[in-house]
Amino acid sequence: MTEAVDPKPEQPPAPEPWECCQSGCDPCVYDRYWQALTNYEAALRVWESRQQEPLPDPQDEL
């Protein structure tokens, strides 16, 4: 089994409707989700840009 050297970021799961109590919590579970989603999208863009670059050939280090 081979492990991914550079795994793709995983999108955070959206909160279930029952997870928000609608009482104006600060931070709300949706605030935390949106922040996690923003972080995920940024990480995904960086990961995608790395996928465009050729990987170094281990033989070059010999």
PDB file of N, CA, C and O in Angstrom:
ATOM      1  N   MET A   1       0.842  -1.181   0.000  1.00  0.00           N
ATOM      2  CA  MET A   1       0.000   0.000   0.000  1.00  0.00           C
ATOM      3  C   MET A   1       0.885   1.242   0.000  1.00  0.00           C
ATOM      4  O   MET A   1       1.817   1.348   0.784  1.00  0.00           O
ATOM      5  N   THR A   2       0.607   2.186  -0.875  1.00  0.00           N
ATOM      6  CA  THR A   2       1.383   3.411  -0.918  1.00  0.00           C
ATOM      7  C   THR A   2       0.564   4.550  -0.336  1.00  0.00           C
ATOM      8  O   THR A   2      -0.631   4.667  -0.586  1.00  0.00           O
ATOM      9  N   GLU A   3       1.202   5.372   0.449  1.00  0.00           N
ATOM     10  CA  GLU A   3       0.541   6.528   1.031  1.00  0.00           C
ATOM     11  C   GLU A   3       0.745   7.726   0.124  1.00  0.00           C
ATOM     12  O   GLU A   3       1.787   7.868  -0.507  1.00  0.00           O
ATOM     13  N   ALA A   4      -0.247   8.590   0.097  1.00  0.00           N
ATOM     14  CA  ALA A   4      -0.123   9.812  -0.688  1.00  0.00           C
ATOM     15  C   ALA A   4       0.895  10.719  -0.011  1.00  0.00           C
ATOM     16  O   ALA A   4       0.829  10.960   1.188  1.00  0.00           O
ATOM     17  N   VAL A   5       1.841  11.199  -0.795  1.00  0.00           N
ATOM     18  CA  VAL A   5       2.858  12.096  -0.271  1.00  0.00           C
ATOM     19  C   VAL A   5       2.255  13.472  -0.007  1.00  0.00           C
ATOM     20  O   VAL A   5       2.598  14.138   0.950  1.00  0.00           O
ATOM     21  N   ASP A   6       1.328  13.858  -0.844  1.00  0.00           N
ATOM     22  CA  ASP A   6       0.710  15.174  -0.746  1.00  0.00           C
ATOM     23  C   ASP A   6      -0.808  15.001  -0.866  1.00  0.00           C
ATOM     24  O   ASP A   6      -1.385  15.218  -1.929  1.00  0.00           O
ATOM     25  N   PRO A   7      -1.475  14.598   0.222  1.00  0.00           N
ATOM     26  CA  PRO A   7      -2.904  14.328   0.118  1.00  0.00           C
ATOM     27  C   PRO A   7      -3.718  15.594  -0.145  1.00  0.00           C
ATOM     28  O   PRO A   7      -3.371  16.682   0.311  1.00  0.00           O
ATOM     29  N   LYS A   8      -4.784  15.422  -0.876  1.00  0.00           N
ATOM     30  CA  LYS A   8      -5.687  16.530  -1.184  1.00  0.00           C
ATOM     31  C   LYS A   8      -6.429  16.929   0.085  1.00  0.00           C
ATOM     32  O   LYS A   8      -6.897  16.066   0.837  1.00  0.00           O
ATOM     33  N   PRO A   9      -6.544  18.239   0.357  1.00  0.00           N
ATOM     34  CA  PRO A   9      -7.306  18.669   1.528  1.00  0.00           C
ATOM     35  C   PRO A   9      -8.756  18.181   1.438  1.00  0.00           C
ATOM     36  O   PRO A   9      -9.314  18.056   0.349  1.00  0.00           O
ATOM     37  N   GLU A  10      -9.336  17.907   2.581  1.00  0.00           N
ATOM     38  CA  GLU A  10     -10.717  17.436   2.622  1.00  0.00           C
ATOM     39  C   GLU A  10     -11.634  18.571   3.069  1.00  0.00           C
ATOM     40  O   GLU A  10     -11.327  19.298   4.016  1.00  0.00           O
ATOM     41  N   GLN A  11     -12.752  18.688   2.359  1.00  0.00           N
ATOM     42  CA  GLN A  11     -13.726  19.723   2.689  1.00  0.00           C
ATOM     43  C   GLN A  11     -14.348  19.419   4.049  1.00  0.00           C
ATOM     44  O   GLN A  11     -14.697  18.273   4.334  1.00  0.00           O
ATOM     45  N   PRO A  12     -14.491  20.443   4.892  1.00  0.00           N
ATOM     46  CA  PRO A  12     -15.106  20.195   6.194  1.00  0.00           C
ATOM     47  C   PRO A  12     -16.585  19.868   6.030  1.00  0.00           C
ATOM     48  O   PRO A  12     -17.236  20.383   5.115  1.00  0.00           O
ATOM     49  N   PRO A  13     -17.112  19.004   6.884  1.00  0.00           N
ATOM     50  CA  PRO A  13     -18.527  18.689   6.793  1.00  0.00           C
ATOM     51  C   PRO A  13     -19.371  19.871   7.270  1.00  0.00           C
ATOM     52  O   PRO A  13     -19.013  20.554   8.234  1.00  0.00           O
ATOM     53  N   ALA A  14     -20.459  20.112   6.575  1.00  0.00           N
ATOM     54  CA  ALA A  14     -21.382  21.183   6.983  1.00  0.00           C
ATOM     55  C   ALA A  14     -22.091  20.763   8.262  1.00  0.00           C
ATOM     56  O   ALA A  14     -22.371  19.581   8.466  1.00  0.00           O
ATOM     57  N   PRO A  15     -22.378  21.724   9.118  1.00  0.00           N
ATOM     58  CA  PRO A  15     -23.105  21.381  10.339  1.00  0.00           C
ATOM     59  C   PRO A  15     -24.512  20.876  10.004  1.00  0.00           C
ATOM     60  O   PRO A  15     -25.124  21.308   9.030  1.00  0.00           O
ATOM     61  N   GLU A  16     -24.988  19.988  10.819  1.00  0.00           N
ATOM     62  CA  GLU A  16     -26.373  19.529  10.691  1.00  0.00           C
ATOM     63  C   GLU A  16     -27.296  20.635  11.208  1.00  0.00           C
ATOM     64  O   GLU A  16     -26.903  21.405  12.092  1.00  0.00           O
ATOM     65  N   PRO A  17     -28.494  20.730  10.673  1.00  0.00           N
ATOM     66  CA  PRO A  17     -29.417  21.794  11.126  1.00  0.00           C
ATOM     67  C   PRO A  17     -29.643  21.804  12.639  1.00  0.00           C
ATOM     68  O   PRO A  17     -29.760  22.869  13.241  1.00  0.00           O
ATOM     69  N   TRP A  18     -29.636  20.646  13.251  1.00  0.00           N
ATOM     70  CA  TRP A  18     -29.885  20.574  14.683  1.00  0.00           C
ATOM     71  C   TRP A  18     -28.699  21.069  15.509  1.00  0.00           C
ATOM     72  O   TRP A  18     -28.842  21.296  16.717  1.00  0.00           O
ATOM     73  N   GLU A  19     -27.536  21.250  14.890  1.00  0.00           N
ATOM     74  CA  GLU A  19     -26.349  21.673  15.635  1.00  0.00           C
ATOM     75  C   GLU A  19     -26.372  23.165  15.987  1.00  0.00           C
ATOM     76  O   GLU A  19     -25.610  23.603  16.831  1.00  0.00           O
ATOM     77  N   CYS A  20     -27.211  23.934  15.317  1.00  0.00           N
ATOM     78  CA  CYS A  20     -27.332  25.361  15.618  1.00  0.00           C
ATOM     79  C   CYS A  20     -28.561  25.564  16.498  1.00  0.00           C
ATOM     80  O   CYS A  20     -29.673  25.153  16.153  1.00  0.00           O
ATOM     81  N   CYS A  21     -28.349  26.229  17.629  1.00  0.00           N
ATOM     82  CA  CYS A  21     -29.449  26.412  18.588  1.00  0.00           C
ATOM     83  C   CYS A  21     -30.273  27.673  18.312  1.00  0.00           C
ATOM     84  O   CYS A  21     -31.262  27.924  18.995  1.00  0.00           O
ATOM     85  N   GLN A  22     -29.852  28.479  17.323  1.00  0.00           N
ATOM     86  CA  GLN A  22     -30.574  29.707  16.943  1.00  0.00           C
ATOM     87  C   GLN A  22     -30.662  30.729  18.079  1.00  0.00           C
ATOM     88  O   GLN A  22     -31.574  31.542  18.117  1.00  0.00           O
ATOM     89  N   SER A  23     -29.678  30.697  19.001  1.00  0.00           N
ATOM     90  CA  SER A  23     -29.718  31.641  20.120  1.00  0.00           C
ATOM     91  C   SER A  23     -28.650  32.726  19.998  1.00  0.00           C
ATOM     92  O   SER A  23     -28.450  33.492  20.937  1.00  0.00           O
ATOM     93  N   GLY A  24     -27.992  32.795  18.856  1.00  0.00           N
ATOM     94  CA  GLY A  24     -27.010  33.847  18.633  1.00  0.00           C
ATOM     95  C   GLY A  24     -25.666  33.600  19.287  1.00  0.00           C
ATOM     96  O   GLY A  24     -24.974  34.550  19.658  1.00  0.00           O
ATOM     97  N   CYS A  25     -25.294  32.354  19.459  1.00  0.00           N
ATOM     98  CA  CYS A  25     -23.988  32.018  20.044  1.00  0.00           C
ATOM     99  C   CYS A  25     -22.874  32.697  19.246  1.00  0.00           C
ATOM    100  O   CYS A  25     -22.977  32.861  18.039  1.00  0.00           O
ATOM    101  N   ASP A  26     -21.823  33.072  19.960  1.00  0.00           N
ATOM    102  CA  ASP A  26     -20.678  33.672  19.299  1.00  0.00           C
ATOM    103  C   ASP A  26     -19.425  32.967  19.802  1.00  0.00           C
ATOM    104  O   ASP A  26     -19.047  33.163  20.958  1.00  0.00           O
ATOM    105  N   PRO A  27     -18.819  32.121  19.017  1.00  0.00           N
ATOM    106  CA  PRO A  27     -19.124  31.841  17.614  1.00  0.00           C
ATOM    107  C   PRO A  27     -20.188  30.761  17.477  1.00  0.00           C
ATOM    108  O   PRO A  27     -20.264  29.837  18.280  1.00  0.00           O
ATOM    109  N   CYS A  28     -20.951  30.878  16.438  1.00  0.00           N
ATOM    110  CA  CYS A  28     -21.966  29.881  16.091  1.00  0.00           C
ATOM    111  C   CYS A  28     -21.269  28.728  15.364  1.00  0.00           C
ATOM    112  O   CYS A  28     -20.182  28.906  14.801  1.00  0.00           O
ATOM    113  N   VAL A  29     -21.891  27.562  15.355  1.00  0.00           N
ATOM    114  CA  VAL A  29     -21.299  26.441  14.623  1.00  0.00           C
ATOM    115  C   VAL A  29     -21.143  26.795  13.149  1.00  0.00           C
ATOM    116  O   VAL A  29     -20.216  26.317  12.493  1.00  0.00           O
ATOM    117  N   TYR A  30     -22.026  27.651  12.630  1.00  0.00           N
ATOM    118  CA  TYR A  30     -21.903  28.057  11.232  1.00  0.00           C
ATOM    119  C   TYR A  30     -20.728  29.012  11.041  1.00  0.00           C
ATOM    120  O   TYR A  30     -20.073  28.970  10.003  1.00  0.00           O
ATOM    121  N   ASP A  31     -20.429  29.864  12.025  1.00  0.00           N
ATOM    122  CA  ASP A  31     -19.236  30.719  11.948  1.00  0.00           C
ATOM    123  C   ASP A  31     -17.986  29.850  11.852  1.00  0.00           C
ATOM    124  O   ASP A  31     -17.091  30.107  11.039  1.00  0.00           O
ATOM    125  N   ARG A  32     -17.937  28.827  12.682  1.00  0.00           N
ATOM    126  CA  ARG A  32     -16.782  27.925  12.668  1.00  0.00           C
ATOM    127  C   ARG A  32     -16.699  27.160  11.347  1.00  0.00           C
ATOM    128  O   ARG A  32     -15.615  26.955  10.811  1.00  0.00           O
ATOM    129  N   TYR A  33     -17.850  26.751  10.828  1.00  0.00           N
ATOM    130  CA  TYR A  33     -17.869  26.033   9.547  1.00  0.00           C
ATOM    131  C   TYR A  33     -17.382  26.943   8.425  1.00  0.00           C
ATOM    132  O   TYR A  33     -16.563  26.530   7.608  1.00  0.00           O
ATOM    133  N   TRP A  34     -17.869  28.166   8.371  1.00  0.00           N
ATOM    134  CA  TRP A  34     -17.468  29.074   7.293  1.00  0.00           C
ATOM    135  C   TRP A  34     -15.979  29.378   7.360  1.00  0.00           C
ATOM    136  O   TRP A  34     -15.324  29.505   6.337  1.00  0.00           O
ATOM    137  N   GLN A  35     -15.432  29.500   8.570  1.00  0.00           N
ATOM    138  CA  GLN A  35     -13.994  29.717   8.705  1.00  0.00           C
ATOM    139  C   GLN A  35     -13.225  28.488   8.237  1.00  0.00           C
ATOM    140  O   GLN A  35     -12.228  28.594   7.521  1.00  0.00           O
ATOM    141  N   ALA A  36     -13.712  27.311   8.627  1.00  0.00           N
ATOM    142  CA  ALA A  36     -13.056  26.074   8.188  1.00  0.00           C
ATOM    143  C   ALA A  36     -13.158  25.926   6.671  1.00  0.00           C
ATOM    144  O   ALA A  36     -12.209  25.482   6.020  1.00  0.00           O
ATOM    145  N   LEU A  37     -14.284  26.334   6.094  1.00  0.00           N
ATOM    146  CA  LEU A  37     -14.460  26.253   4.646  1.00  0.00           C
ATOM    147  C   LEU A  37     -13.513  27.217   3.931  1.00  0.00           C
ATOM    148  O   LEU A  37     -12.915  26.868   2.920  1.00  0.00           O
ATOM    149  N   THR A  38     -13.348  28.412   4.481  1.00  0.00           N
ATOM    150  CA  THR A  38     -12.408  29.378   3.917  1.00  0.00           C
ATOM    151  C   THR A  38     -10.985  28.824   3.961  1.00  0.00           C
ATOM    152  O   THR A  38     -10.240  28.913   2.977  1.00  0.00           O
ATOM    153  N   ASN A  39     -10.608  28.237   5.090  1.00  0.00           N
ATOM    154  CA  ASN A  39      -9.272  27.633   5.224  1.00  0.00           C
ATOM    155  C   ASN A  39      -9.099  26.478   4.242  1.00  0.00           C
ATOM    156  O   ASN A  39      -8.040  26.333   3.629  1.00  0.00           O
ATOM    157  N   TYR A  40     -10.146  25.664   4.088  1.00  0.00           N
ATOM    158  CA  TYR A  40     -10.098  24.545   3.149  1.00  0.00           C
ATOM    159  C   TYR A  40      -9.902  25.046   1.722  1.00  0.00           C
ATOM    160  O   TYR A  40      -9.077  24.510   0.983  1.00  0.00           O
ATOM    161  N   GLU A  41     -10.662  26.055   1.323  1.00  0.00           N
ATOM    162  CA  GLU A  41     -10.556  26.563  -0.045  1.00  0.00           C
ATOM    163  C   GLU A  41      -9.166  27.112  -0.328  1.00  0.00           C
ATOM    164  O   GLU A  41      -8.614  26.906  -1.413  1.00  0.00           O
ATOM    165  N   ALA A  42      -8.575  27.794   0.656  1.00  0.00           N
ATOM    166  CA  ALA A  42      -7.217  28.311   0.486  1.00  0.00           C
ATOM    167  C   ALA A  42      -6.223  27.154   0.373  1.00  0.00           C
ATOM    168  O   ALA A  42      -5.340  27.160  -0.491  1.00  0.00           O
ATOM    169  N   ALA A  43      -6.373  26.157   1.236  1.00  0.00           N
ATOM    170  CA  ALA A  43      -5.472  24.999   1.201  1.00  0.00           C
ATOM    171  C   ALA A  43      -5.627  24.229  -0.109  1.00  0.00           C
ATOM    172  O   ALA A  43      -4.645  23.735  -0.674  1.00  0.00           O
ATOM    173  N   LEU A  44      -6.848  24.162  -0.617  1.00  0.00           N
ATOM    174  CA  LEU A  44      -7.088  23.459  -1.871  1.00  0.00           C
ATOM    175  C   LEU A  44      -6.412  24.176  -3.040  1.00  0.00           C
ATOM    176  O   LEU A  44      -5.803  23.528  -3.893  1.00  0.00           O
ATOM    177  N   ARG A  45      -6.491  25.513  -3.053  1.00  0.00           N
ATOM    178  CA  ARG A  45      -5.818  26.272  -4.125  1.00  0.00           C
ATOM    179  C   ARG A  45      -4.316  26.038  -4.086  1.00  0.00           C
ATOM    180  O   ARG A  45      -3.677  25.848  -5.125  1.00  0.00           O
ATOM    181  N   VAL A  46      -3.726  26.037  -2.898  1.00  0.00           N
ATOM    182  CA  VAL A  46      -2.284  25.795  -2.768  1.00  0.00           C
ATOM    183  C   VAL A  46      -1.958  24.373  -3.218  1.00  0.00           C
ATOM    184  O   VAL A  46      -0.996  24.144  -3.952  1.00  0.00           O
ATOM    185  N   TRP A  47      -2.766  23.410  -2.792  1.00  0.00           N
ATOM    186  CA  TRP A  47      -2.544  22.014  -3.170  1.00  0.00           C
ATOM    187  C   TRP A  47      -2.643  21.857  -4.686  1.00  0.00           C
ATOM    188  O   TRP A  47      -1.811  21.191  -5.289  1.00  0.00           O
ATOM    189  N   GLU A  48      -3.664  22.471  -5.305  1.00  0.00           N
ATOM    190  CA  GLU A  48      -3.828  22.379  -6.755  1.00  0.00           C
ATOM    191  C   GLU A  48      -2.635  22.985  -7.490  1.00  0.00           C
ATOM    192  O   GLU A  48      -2.193  22.452  -8.503  1.00  0.00           O
ATOM    193  N   SER A  49      -2.102  24.077  -6.964  1.00  0.00           N
ATOM    194  CA  SER A  49      -0.937  24.682  -7.621  1.00  0.00           C
ATOM    195  C   SER A  49       0.278  23.761  -7.513  1.00  0.00           C
ATOM    196  O   SER A  49       1.089  23.690  -8.431  1.00  0.00           O
ATOM    197  N   ARG A  50       0.410  23.048  -6.390  1.00  0.00           N
ATOM    198  CA  ARG A  50       1.518  22.100  -6.249  1.00  0.00           C
ATOM    199  C   ARG A  50       1.370  20.934  -7.215  1.00  0.00           C
ATOM    200  O   ARG A  50       2.372  20.361  -7.638  1.00  0.00           O
ATOM    201  N   GLN A  51       0.147  20.578  -7.559  1.00  0.00           N
ATOM    202  CA  GLN A  51      -0.067  19.455  -8.465  1.00  0.00           C
ATOM    203  C   GLN A  51       0.369  19.804  -9.883  1.00  0.00           C
ATOM    204  O   GLN A  51       0.643  18.910 -10.680  1.00  0.00           O
ATOM    205  N   GLN A  52       0.460  21.087 -10.186  1.00  0.00           N
ATOM    206  CA  GLN A  52       0.907  21.523 -11.504  1.00  0.00           C
ATOM    207  C   GLN A  52       2.419  21.437 -11.641  1.00  0.00           C
ATOM    208  O   GLN A  52       2.939  21.343 -12.736  1.00  0.00           O
ATOM    209  N   GLU A  53       3.115  21.497 -10.521  1.00  0.00           N
ATOM    210  CA  GLU A  53       4.574  21.452 -10.532  1.00  0.00           C
ATOM    211  C   GLU A  53       5.040  20.009 -10.666  1.00  0.00           C
ATOM    212  O   GLU A  53       4.472  19.116 -10.054  1.00  0.00           O
ATOM    213  N   PRO A  54       6.081  19.771 -11.455  1.00  0.00           N
ATOM    214  CA  PRO A  54       6.603  18.405 -11.546  1.00  0.00           C
ATOM    215  C   PRO A  54       7.237  18.001 -10.214  1.00  0.00           C
ATOM    216  O   PRO A  54       7.890  18.801  -9.545  1.00  0.00           O
ATOM    217  N   LEU A  55       6.998  16.762  -9.824  1.00  0.00           N
ATOM    218  CA  LEU A  55       7.599  16.258  -8.597  1.00  0.00           C
ATOM    219  C   LEU A  55       9.078  15.987  -8.832  1.00  0.00           C
ATOM    220  O   LEU A  55       9.469  15.563  -9.918  1.00  0.00           O
ATOM    221  N   PRO A  56       9.903  16.228  -7.819  1.00  0.00           N
ATOM    222  CA  PRO A  56      11.339  15.953  -7.983  1.00  0.00           C
ATOM    223  C   PRO A  56      11.567  14.448  -8.173  1.00  0.00           C
ATOM    224  O   PRO A  56      10.905  13.633  -7.572  1.00  0.00           O
ATOM    225  N   ASP A  57      12.498  14.139  -9.036  1.00  0.00           N
ATOM    226  CA  ASP A  57      12.832  12.737  -9.294  1.00  0.00           C
ATOM    227  C   ASP A  57      13.832  12.282  -8.236  1.00  0.00           C
ATOM    228  O   ASP A  57      14.910  12.868  -8.092  1.00  0.00           O
ATOM    229  N   PRO A  58      13.500  11.247  -7.459  1.00  0.00           N
ATOM    230  CA  PRO A  58      14.426  10.781  -6.409  1.00  0.00           C
ATOM    231  C   PRO A  58      15.772  10.366  -6.987  1.00  0.00           C
ATOM    232  O   PRO A  58      16.774  10.405  -6.281  1.00  0.00           O
ATOM    233  N   GLN A  59      15.818   9.978  -8.246  1.00  0.00           N
ATOM    234  CA  GLN A  59      17.078   9.559  -8.861  1.00  0.00           C
ATOM    235  C   GLN A  59      18.045  10.743  -8.998  1.00  0.00           C
ATOM    236  O   GLN A  59      19.248  10.552  -9.083  1.00  0.00           O
ATOM    237  N   ASP A  60      17.497  11.974  -9.045  1.00  0.00           N
ATOM    238  CA  ASP A  60      18.361  13.145  -9.171  1.00  0.00           C
ATOM    239  C   ASP A  60      19.233  13.341  -7.948  1.00  0.00           C
ATOM    240  O   ASP A  60      20.277  13.987  -8.005  1.00  0.00           O
ATOM    241  N   GLU A  61      18.812  12.795  -6.797  1.00  0.00           N
ATOM    242  CA  GLU A  61      19.555  12.985  -5.560  1.00  0.00           C
ATOM    243  C   GLU A  61      20.692  11.985  -5.411  1.00  0.00           C
ATOM    244  O   GLU A  61      21.498  12.090  -4.507  1.00  0.00           O
ATOM    245  N   LEU A  62      20.749  10.996  -6.277  1.00  0.00           N
ATOM    246  CA  LEU A  62      21.796   9.973  -6.155  1.00  0.00           C
ATOM    247  C   LEU A  62      23.109  10.433  -6.692  1.00  0.00           C
ATOM    248  O   LEU A  62      23.379  11.180  -7.460  1.00  0.00           O
TER     249      LEU A  62
END
